[in-house]
Short mmCIF file of C-alpha atoms and ligand atoms in Angstrom, two decimals:
data_model
loop_
_atom_site.label_atom_id
_atom_site.label_comp_id
_atom_site.label_asym_id
_atom_site.label_seq_id
_atom_site.Cartn_x
_atom_site.Cartn_y
_atom_site.Cartn_z
CA MET A 1 -18.19 32.38 -78.68
CA LYS A 2 -18.01 29.28 -76.67
CA LYS A 3 -21.01 29.26 -73.91
CA ALA A 4 -19.55 29.49 -70.24
CA ILE A 5 -19.91 26.45 -68.22
CA GLU A 6 -22.70 27.10 -65.84
CA LYS A 7 -24.33 23.98 -64.79
CA VAL A 8 -22.14 21.05 -63.84
CA LEU A 9 -23.49 17.57 -62.88
CA VAL A 10 -21.16 15.64 -60.67
CA VAL A 11 -21.49 11.86 -60.86
CA ASN A 12 -20.11 9.27 -58.28
CA SER A 13 -20.88 5.88 -59.72
CA GLY A 14 -20.36 2.92 -57.31
CA SER A 15 -20.72 -0.72 -58.12
CA SER A 16 -24.42 -0.70 -56.72
CA SER A 17 -25.22 2.86 -56.33
CA LEU A 18 -25.07 6.24 -58.14
CA LYS A 19 -24.73 9.42 -56.31
CA TYR A 20 -25.23 12.85 -58.15
CA GLN A 21 -25.15 16.71 -57.39
CA LEU A 22 -25.96 19.47 -59.62
CA PHE A 23 -23.94 22.72 -59.22
CA ASP A 24 -24.42 26.22 -60.54
CA MET A 25 -20.80 27.42 -61.07
CA LYS A 26 -21.57 30.98 -60.97
CA SER A 27 -22.49 30.96 -57.30
CA GLU A 28 -20.74 27.48 -56.64
CA LYS A 29 -24.06 26.50 -55.12
CA ARG A 30 -25.63 23.08 -55.19
CA LEU A 31 -29.17 22.97 -56.93
CA ALA A 32 -29.88 19.25 -56.47
CA LYS A 33 -28.43 16.07 -55.10
CA GLY A 34 -29.69 12.51 -55.05
CA LEU A 35 -28.98 8.80 -55.02
CA VAL A 36 -29.93 5.86 -56.87
CA GLU A 37 -29.36 2.55 -55.15
CA ARG A 38 -29.46 -1.20 -55.77
CA ILE A 39 -28.02 -1.02 -59.28
CA GLY A 40 -28.14 -4.43 -60.69
CA ALA A 41 -29.75 -5.82 -57.48
CA GLY A 42 -33.59 -5.12 -57.73
CA GLY A 43 -33.34 -1.56 -58.68
CA PRO A 44 -32.09 -0.26 -62.11
CA ALA A 45 -30.42 -2.92 -64.38
CA ASN A 46 -27.24 -0.95 -65.03
CA HIS A 47 -25.64 2.56 -64.78
CA ALA A 48 -27.37 3.69 -68.00
CA GLU A 49 -30.75 3.07 -66.37
CA ALA A 50 -29.76 4.55 -63.10
CA LEU A 51 -28.76 7.62 -64.89
CA LYS A 52 -32.11 7.74 -66.82
CA GLN A 53 -33.73 7.84 -63.43
CA VAL A 54 -31.43 10.96 -62.47
CA VAL A 55 -32.48 12.67 -65.56
CA ALA A 56 -36.04 12.15 -64.77
CA ASP A 57 -35.38 13.28 -61.03
CA LEU A 58 -33.84 16.40 -62.40
CA GLY A 59 -36.82 17.13 -64.46
CA ASN A 60 -35.18 16.26 -67.94
CA PRO A 61 -32.72 19.24 -67.79
CA LYS A 62 -31.44 20.57 -71.17
CA ASP A 63 -29.02 22.84 -69.85
CA ILE A 64 -26.36 20.70 -68.20
CA ASP A 65 -22.99 22.14 -69.66
CA ALA A 66 -20.46 19.53 -68.20
CA ILE A 67 -20.30 16.37 -66.17
CA GLY A 68 -17.62 15.58 -63.70
CA HIS A 69 -16.93 12.06 -62.62
CA ARG A 70 -15.35 10.70 -59.50
CA VAL A 71 -12.79 8.10 -60.52
CA LEU A 72 -11.03 5.95 -58.06
CA HIS A 73 -7.61 5.45 -59.79
CA GLY A 74 -5.65 7.26 -62.43
CA ALA A 75 -2.39 5.35 -61.34
CA GLU A 76 0.64 7.23 -62.88
CA VAL A 77 -1.22 7.70 -66.27
CA PHE A 78 -3.43 10.62 -64.92
CA LYS A 79 -1.74 13.06 -62.76
CA ASP A 80 -4.56 15.68 -63.28
CA SER A 81 -8.33 15.36 -64.20
CA VAL A 82 -8.77 14.79 -67.68
CA LYS A 83 -11.45 15.30 -70.48
CA VAL A 84 -12.63 11.75 -71.50
CA ASP A 85 -12.62 10.91 -75.09
CA ALA A 86 -12.17 7.47 -76.91
CA LYS A 87 -8.42 7.54 -76.32
CA VAL A 88 -8.72 8.46 -72.64
CA MET A 89 -11.49 5.65 -72.19
CA ALA A 90 -9.16 3.16 -73.62
CA LYS A 91 -6.41 4.14 -71.25
CA LEU A 92 -8.94 4.14 -68.27
CA LYS A 93 -9.94 0.64 -69.07
CA LYS A 94 -6.39 -0.49 -68.60
CA LEU A 95 -6.54 0.91 -64.98
CA VAL A 96 -9.37 -1.47 -63.98
CA LYS A 97 -6.71 -3.82 -62.31
CA PHE A 98 -6.01 -0.95 -59.74
CA GLY A 99 -9.64 -0.98 -58.54
CA PRO A 100 -11.49 -4.09 -59.82
CA LEU A 101 -14.42 -3.11 -57.62
CA HIS A 102 -14.86 0.47 -58.35
CA MET A 103 -13.40 1.15 -61.71
CA PRO A 104 -15.87 -0.75 -63.82
CA ALA A 105 -18.59 1.33 -62.04
CA ASN A 106 -16.83 4.48 -62.54
CA LEU A 107 -16.32 3.88 -66.13
CA GLY A 108 -19.95 2.55 -66.48
CA GLY A 109 -21.19 5.89 -65.25
CA ILE A 110 -19.05 7.78 -67.77
CA GLU A 111 -20.10 5.77 -70.68
CA ALA A 112 -23.79 5.99 -69.51
CA CYS A 113 -23.45 9.98 -69.48
CA GLN A 114 -21.78 9.88 -73.04
CA LYS A 115 -24.84 8.05 -74.26
CA ILE A 116 -27.54 10.06 -72.29
CA PHE A 117 -26.06 13.55 -72.54
CA LYS A 118 -24.96 13.57 -76.26
CA GLY A 119 -22.31 16.40 -76.84
CA VAL A 120 -21.84 17.21 -73.16
CA GLY A 121 -18.20 17.07 -71.95
CA ASN A 122 -17.26 14.38 -69.45
CA VAL A 123 -14.29 15.12 -67.16
CA ALA A 124 -12.66 12.32 -64.92
CA VAL A 125 -11.38 13.27 -61.59
CA PHE A 126 -9.20 10.94 -59.90
CA ASP A 127 -8.83 10.14 -56.10
CA THR A 128 -5.19 9.56 -56.60
CA ALA A 129 -4.25 12.57 -58.99
CA PHE A 130 -3.28 14.97 -55.91
CA HIS A 131 -0.84 12.61 -54.74
CA GLN A 132 0.88 12.16 -57.98
CA THR A 133 3.47 14.83 -56.85
CA MET A 134 5.03 12.64 -54.07
CA PRO A 135 8.75 12.30 -54.44
CA ASP A 136 9.88 8.68 -55.14
CA CYS A 137 11.41 8.33 -51.52
CA ALA A 138 7.90 8.59 -50.20
CA ALA A 139 5.97 6.66 -53.01
CA MET A 140 8.13 3.63 -53.58
CA TYR A 141 8.12 0.33 -51.35
CA ALA A 142 11.41 -1.12 -50.37
CA ILE A 143 10.95 -4.24 -52.40
CA ASP A 144 12.52 -5.49 -55.78
CA GLU A 145 11.94 -2.84 -58.37
CA LYS A 146 10.63 -5.36 -60.92
CA TYR A 147 7.22 -5.30 -58.92
CA TYR A 148 6.86 -1.69 -59.64
CA LYS A 149 7.97 -2.11 -63.13
CA LYS A 150 5.71 -5.11 -63.76
CA MET A 151 2.69 -4.42 -61.66
CA GLY A 152 2.91 -0.79 -60.70
CA ILE A 153 3.34 -1.72 -57.06
CA ARG A 154 3.95 1.60 -55.31
CA LYS A 155 1.97 4.14 -53.01
CA TYR A 156 -0.70 6.11 -54.89
CA GLY A 157 -2.92 7.49 -52.16
CA PHE A 158 -6.57 8.31 -52.11
CA HIS A 159 -9.04 10.88 -50.89
CA GLY A 160 -6.85 13.27 -53.24
CA THR A 161 -9.93 15.35 -54.12
CA SER A 162 -10.61 15.98 -50.59
CA HIS A 163 -7.09 16.71 -49.72
CA LYS A 164 -6.97 19.17 -52.65
CA PHE A 165 -10.12 20.96 -51.74
CA ILE A 166 -9.09 21.71 -48.07
CA THR A 167 -5.60 22.56 -49.33
CA GLN A 168 -7.04 25.27 -51.36
CA GLU A 169 -9.46 26.45 -48.88
CA ALA A 170 -6.71 26.46 -46.08
CA ALA A 171 -4.46 28.69 -48.29
CA LYS A 172 -7.36 31.03 -48.79
CA LEU A 173 -7.97 31.02 -44.90
CA LEU A 174 -4.38 31.48 -43.96
CA LYS A 175 -4.06 34.23 -46.63
CA LYS A 176 -1.00 32.50 -48.18
CA PRO A 177 -0.51 31.80 -51.84
CA LEU A 178 -0.97 28.16 -52.61
CA SER A 179 2.74 27.58 -53.52
CA LYS A 180 3.83 28.83 -50.19
CA VAL A 181 1.41 26.86 -47.85
CA ASN A 182 2.55 23.77 -45.81
CA LEU A 183 0.01 21.64 -44.32
CA VAL A 184 -0.88 18.34 -42.81
CA THR A 185 -4.39 17.67 -43.89
CA CYS A 186 -6.51 14.90 -42.17
CA HIS A 187 -9.28 13.37 -43.79
CA LEU A 188 -11.00 11.53 -41.05
CA GLY A 189 -14.05 9.58 -41.86
CA ASN A 190 -14.99 5.95 -42.02
CA GLY A 191 -12.02 5.63 -44.42
CA SER A 192 -9.33 7.86 -43.33
CA SER A 193 -6.00 9.37 -44.66
CA LEU A 194 -3.36 12.23 -44.02
CA ALA A 195 -1.55 14.18 -46.55
CA ALA A 196 1.80 16.12 -46.08
CA VAL A 197 1.36 19.20 -48.29
CA LYS A 198 4.34 21.24 -49.04
CA GLY A 199 4.23 24.26 -51.20
CA GLY A 200 0.65 23.40 -51.94
CA GLU A 201 1.60 19.92 -53.28
CA CYS A 202 1.35 16.53 -51.79
CA VAL A 203 4.52 15.01 -50.69
CA ASP A 204 3.31 12.02 -48.78
CA THR A 205 0.00 10.49 -47.84
CA SER A 206 -0.82 7.62 -45.49
CA MET A 207 -2.86 5.42 -47.88
CA GLY A 208 -0.98 3.23 -50.21
CA LEU A 209 -1.23 0.90 -53.30
CA THR A 210 -4.81 0.52 -51.95
CA PRO A 211 -6.88 2.40 -49.29
CA LEU A 212 -5.88 -0.11 -46.73
CA ALA A 213 -2.75 1.48 -45.52
CA GLY A 214 -2.15 4.00 -42.79
CA LEU A 215 -4.59 5.11 -40.08
CA VAL A 216 -6.78 2.89 -38.02
CA MET A 217 -10.20 3.12 -40.05
CA GLY A 218 -13.62 2.02 -39.41
CA THR A 219 -13.26 -1.62 -40.76
CA ARG A 220 -9.84 -1.20 -42.30
CA CYS A 221 -6.83 -2.05 -39.96
CA GLY A 222 -4.36 0.45 -41.66
CA ASP A 223 -0.58 -0.12 -41.23
CA ILE A 224 0.31 -3.71 -40.21
CA ASP A 225 3.43 -5.85 -40.47
CA ALA A 226 3.00 -7.77 -43.77
CA ALA A 227 4.51 -10.89 -42.00
CA ALA A 228 1.62 -10.89 -39.59
CA VAL A 229 -0.77 -11.11 -42.81
CA LEU A 230 1.28 -14.02 -43.99
CA SER A 231 1.23 -15.85 -40.70
CA ILE A 232 -2.64 -15.59 -40.52
CA MET A 233 -3.12 -16.67 -44.13
CA GLU A 234 -0.86 -19.67 -43.27
CA GLU A 235 -2.44 -20.57 -40.10
CA GLU A 236 -6.05 -20.27 -41.12
CA LYS A 237 -5.42 -21.42 -44.83
CA LYS A 238 -7.04 -18.16 -45.95
CA THR A 239 -7.26 -17.25 -49.66
CA PRO A 240 -6.01 -13.76 -50.84
CA ALA A 241 -9.82 -12.77 -51.00
CA GLU A 242 -10.65 -13.93 -47.67
CA MET A 243 -7.67 -12.15 -46.23
CA ASP A 244 -8.68 -9.01 -48.16
CA LYS A 245 -12.03 -9.14 -46.68
CA LEU A 246 -10.64 -9.70 -43.05
CA LEU A 247 -8.27 -6.56 -43.37
CA ASN A 248 -10.65 -4.21 -45.31
CA LYS A 249 -14.09 -4.97 -43.91
CA GLN A 250 -13.66 -6.94 -40.49
CA SER A 251 -10.61 -4.95 -38.91
CA GLY A 252 -10.17 -1.46 -37.52
CA LEU A 253 -12.27 0.28 -35.10
CA GLN A 254 -14.91 -2.41 -35.62
CA ALA A 255 -12.56 -5.30 -34.71
CA ILE A 256 -10.96 -3.57 -31.69
CA SER A 257 -14.11 -2.41 -30.16
CA GLY A 258 -16.33 -5.18 -31.19
CA VAL A 259 -18.96 -2.36 -32.40
CA ALA A 260 -20.27 -3.55 -35.80
CA GLY A 261 -19.74 -1.20 -38.47
CA GLY A 262 -16.90 0.67 -36.47
CA ASP A 263 -19.04 3.99 -36.41
CA MET A 264 -17.25 6.63 -34.30
CA ARG A 265 -20.35 7.90 -32.61
CA ASP A 266 -21.42 4.25 -31.47
CA ILE A 267 -17.78 3.59 -30.23
CA CYS A 268 -17.49 6.91 -28.33
CA THR A 269 -21.07 5.97 -26.73
CA LYS A 270 -19.71 2.65 -25.73
CA ALA A 271 -16.31 4.09 -24.26
CA ALA A 272 -18.51 6.59 -22.02
CA GLN A 273 -20.40 3.46 -20.74
CA GLY A 274 -17.01 2.10 -19.68
CA CYS A 275 -16.41 -0.43 -22.23
CA LYS A 276 -12.67 -1.07 -22.34
CA LYS A 277 -12.40 -2.50 -25.81
CA ALA A 278 -14.15 0.73 -27.16
CA GLU A 279 -11.76 2.96 -25.04
CA LEU A 280 -8.77 1.06 -26.60
CA ALA A 281 -10.18 1.46 -30.06
CA LEU A 282 -10.45 5.23 -29.57
CA GLU A 283 -7.10 5.58 -28.29
CA MET A 284 -5.56 3.34 -31.06
CA TRP A 285 -7.10 5.42 -33.55
CA ALA A 286 -6.01 8.81 -32.09
CA TYR A 287 -2.58 7.44 -31.32
CA ARG A 288 -2.14 6.67 -35.06
CA VAL A 289 -3.46 9.98 -36.30
CA ALA A 290 -1.13 12.03 -33.93
CA LEU A 291 1.83 9.72 -34.99
CA TYR A 292 1.30 10.69 -38.68
CA ILE A 293 0.58 14.32 -37.77
CA GLY A 294 4.14 14.38 -36.09
CA ALA A 295 5.69 12.63 -38.92
CA TYR A 296 4.20 14.84 -41.51
CA ASN A 297 4.84 18.03 -39.85
CA THR A 298 8.60 16.99 -40.17
CA VAL A 299 8.00 16.01 -43.62
CA VAL A 300 6.67 19.36 -44.77
CA GLY A 301 9.36 21.29 -42.72
CA GLY A 302 6.94 22.71 -40.29
CA ALA A 303 3.09 23.13 -41.02
CA ASP A 304 1.57 26.43 -41.19
CA ALA A 305 -1.60 24.47 -40.05
CA ILE A 306 -3.05 21.14 -39.46
CA ILE A 307 -6.45 20.83 -41.09
CA LEU A 308 -9.22 18.31 -39.80
CA THR A 309 -11.96 17.04 -42.13
CA GLY A 310 -14.40 14.12 -43.21
CA GLY A 311 -17.07 12.90 -40.91
CA ILE A 312 -15.04 12.52 -37.73
CA GLY A 313 -12.79 15.60 -38.30
CA GLU A 314 -15.80 17.79 -38.91
CA ASN A 315 -18.20 16.59 -36.30
CA SER A 316 -16.54 14.36 -33.74
CA ALA A 317 -15.40 16.59 -30.77
CA GLU A 318 -14.28 13.73 -28.86
CA GLY A 319 -12.29 12.30 -31.54
CA ARG A 320 -10.65 15.48 -32.32
CA GLU A 321 -9.88 15.99 -28.57
CA ARG A 322 -8.11 12.61 -28.33
CA VAL A 323 -6.00 13.59 -31.28
CA VAL A 324 -5.11 17.15 -30.36
CA ASN A 325 -4.14 16.14 -26.60
CA ARG A 326 -1.53 13.97 -28.13
CA LEU A 327 0.17 17.05 -30.07
CA GLY A 328 1.59 18.88 -27.00
CA ALA A 329 5.29 18.33 -28.23
CA LEU A 330 4.22 20.64 -31.30
CA GLY A 331 3.42 23.41 -29.11
CA ILE A 332 -0.44 22.59 -29.69
CA LYS A 333 -3.12 22.87 -27.12
CA LEU A 334 -6.89 22.24 -27.53
CA ASP A 335 -9.36 25.01 -26.96
CA LYS A 336 -12.12 22.82 -25.23
CA LYS A 337 -14.85 25.28 -25.73
CA VAL A 338 -14.54 25.93 -29.18
CA ASN A 339 -13.92 22.24 -30.04
CA ALA A 340 -16.97 21.07 -27.95
CA LYS A 341 -19.27 23.21 -29.96
CA THR A 342 -17.69 22.80 -33.49
CA ARG A 343 -19.76 20.61 -35.92
CA GLY A 344 -19.41 20.91 -39.66
CA VAL A 345 -18.18 24.36 -39.88
CA VAL A 346 -14.85 26.12 -40.41
CA ALA A 347 -13.17 26.76 -36.80
CA THR A 348 -9.73 27.00 -35.10
CA ILE A 349 -9.87 24.52 -32.29
CA SER A 350 -6.41 25.10 -30.91
CA THR A 351 -5.72 27.93 -28.39
CA LYS A 352 -4.62 31.24 -29.70
CA ASP A 353 -0.94 30.62 -28.28
CA SER A 354 -0.63 27.29 -29.96
CA LYS A 355 2.50 27.07 -32.24
CA ILE A 356 0.39 25.52 -35.21
CA PRO A 357 -3.09 26.22 -35.53
CA VAL A 358 -5.41 23.20 -35.86
CA ILE A 359 -8.39 23.97 -38.07
CA VAL A 360 -11.70 22.30 -38.79
CA LEU A 361 -12.35 22.73 -42.43
CA PRO A 362 -15.42 20.85 -44.02
CA THR A 363 -14.50 19.35 -47.25
CA ASN A 364 -16.59 19.27 -50.45
CA GLU A 365 -15.39 16.63 -52.76
CA GLU A 366 -18.31 17.13 -55.22
CA LEU A 367 -17.68 20.92 -55.57
CA MET A 368 -13.90 20.27 -56.21
CA ILE A 369 -14.87 17.73 -58.99
CA ALA A 370 -17.33 20.49 -60.53
CA LYS A 371 -14.52 23.12 -60.25
CA ASP A 372 -12.01 20.68 -62.05
CA THR A 373 -14.54 19.95 -64.63
CA VAL A 374 -14.81 23.63 -65.34
CA ARG A 375 -11.05 24.23 -65.31
CA ILE A 376 -10.37 21.11 -67.76
CA LEU A 377 -13.06 22.09 -70.28
CA GLY A 378 -12.93 25.89 -69.92
P1 LIG B 1 -17.55 9.80 -43.45
O1 LIG B 1 -17.05 8.65 -43.99
O2 LIG B 1 -16.64 10.95 -43.81
O3 LIG B 1 -18.92 10.01 -43.85
O4 LIG B 1 -17.36 9.83 -41.92
C1 LIG B 1 -18.20 8.75 -41.24
C2 LIG B 1 -17.52 8.74 -39.76
O5 LIG B 1 -17.94 10.10 -39.15
C3 LIG B 1 -18.29 7.79 -38.93
O6 LIG B 1 -17.39 7.06 -38.07
C4 LIG B 1 -19.25 8.74 -37.91
O7 LIG B 1 -19.43 8.06 -36.73
C5 LIG B 1 -18.65 9.95 -37.94
N1 LIG B 1 -19.60 11.03 -37.57
C6 LIG B 1 -20.35 11.60 -38.38
N2 LIG B 1 -21.21 12.44 -37.77
C7 LIG B 1 -20.67 12.50 -36.50
C8 LIG B 1 -21.02 13.30 -35.20
N3 LIG B 1 -21.97 14.21 -35.22
N4 LIG B 1 -20.42 13.07 -34.18
C9 LIG B 1 -19.29 12.00 -34.26
N5 LIG B 1 -18.95 11.32 -35.22
C10 LIG B 1 -19.64 11.54 -36.31
#
C-alpha cells in the first residue's frame, strides 16, 4: 500500500531568494519555515546550492513525502496544479516567456529538488490556475485576435492560490457548498488583486496578462490608458524595459504619495501628519478597490460575502475603513469597533444589519500549495 503523504515541503523559488515551509498534513500545521537569500549574488551560487542549505537547516530530513512549488505562470496549458515529470517540465520551459524574471527561478527550484530529493514527487502550483475558469468575455482583450493566437495575449490573473484558499475557507465559514458560493475576494498586499467568484469558480480578476493591471498597488500603477503609456514613451524616448520599470517599480502608492516603497503603514502615518499626497494616494487606492468590488458584485450576481486578505486586508484597519466606507450603495456599513481591533484573524467587520458581510480572512498560500500537492499526488 502506498504510504500516505504526511510531510510536504513547499518551495517558493524567486530569482535571488528561496522561501520554504514544511507542513505536517495530518494536522495541517507548519513544522518549519525559512528563507535563503542572495542566490547568485554573494550567497549560494544557484538554486541547487540554496536547497542544500535548506536541507541542512531542516536537519537532513529523510521523511519528506512530497514537494509543492509555487510557479508564476501556467498560461492556458495548466488549468490545475500538476505533477512534474519530464514532459511537464518541457511544457513549463515553453512558458518562460510569460514570466522571464520568475519562471526560470521557479523551474530552477523544481530541478534542484528533483536532484536533491530523489524519488520524491514534485507538484507545480500556479498563480494563474484558479483564474482559468474565466469566460472569454472577461479574459479577452478587445484587440485583433491574432495577438492572442500568436502571442497568447489575454488576461490570466495572479494570486490564484490565495484567491482559491480564501474561497474554500469562506465557503466553510458561510456553511455553503463550494459550488454554491458567490464571493468578491480581495487580496490586498503590496501587490493586489480582486477576483469575482461565482459558484466557487473564478469568473473575473483584476490583474491581466501580467500583474500590472487592476488596482493601485505599492509600486504598480494598475489600470491606465494604454495611450498614456505610448505618450510617455514617445515624449521621453523610453525603451519598453524602461517603461516596464516605471509602471511596475516606480508608480502606484509610492509615486502618488512620494513615500519610497509605497508601504501602507508609512503612507497612513504620513497622511495622519497632514501630507496631502499621502492622503490622495490612500483615497485613490481605496476608490479603485471599491470600484472593483462594486463591479464584481454585479459580475457574480450578488455576492454572499466580500473577503479581505493579504498584508493590508488582514492588518490595516485604516485601509479597510477607507474601502468599506465607499460600499454604502451595496447596503454595507463598517463595524468600526471590530474593524479597529482586527489584525490577522478571521472577523466580520461589517455591521450585523449590512446586506453583504465583509469578512477578514487570513490567507495561507503555502498551506494551499501543500494541500494541492497532496491532492495531485494522492
Ligand atoms: P503583503 O504584500 O501581503 O505582504 O502586504 C504588504 C502590505 O501590507 C504593505 O503595504 C504593508 O504596509 C501592509 N501591512 C502589513 N502589516 C500591516 C499593519 N500591521 N498595518 C497596516 N498595514 C500593514
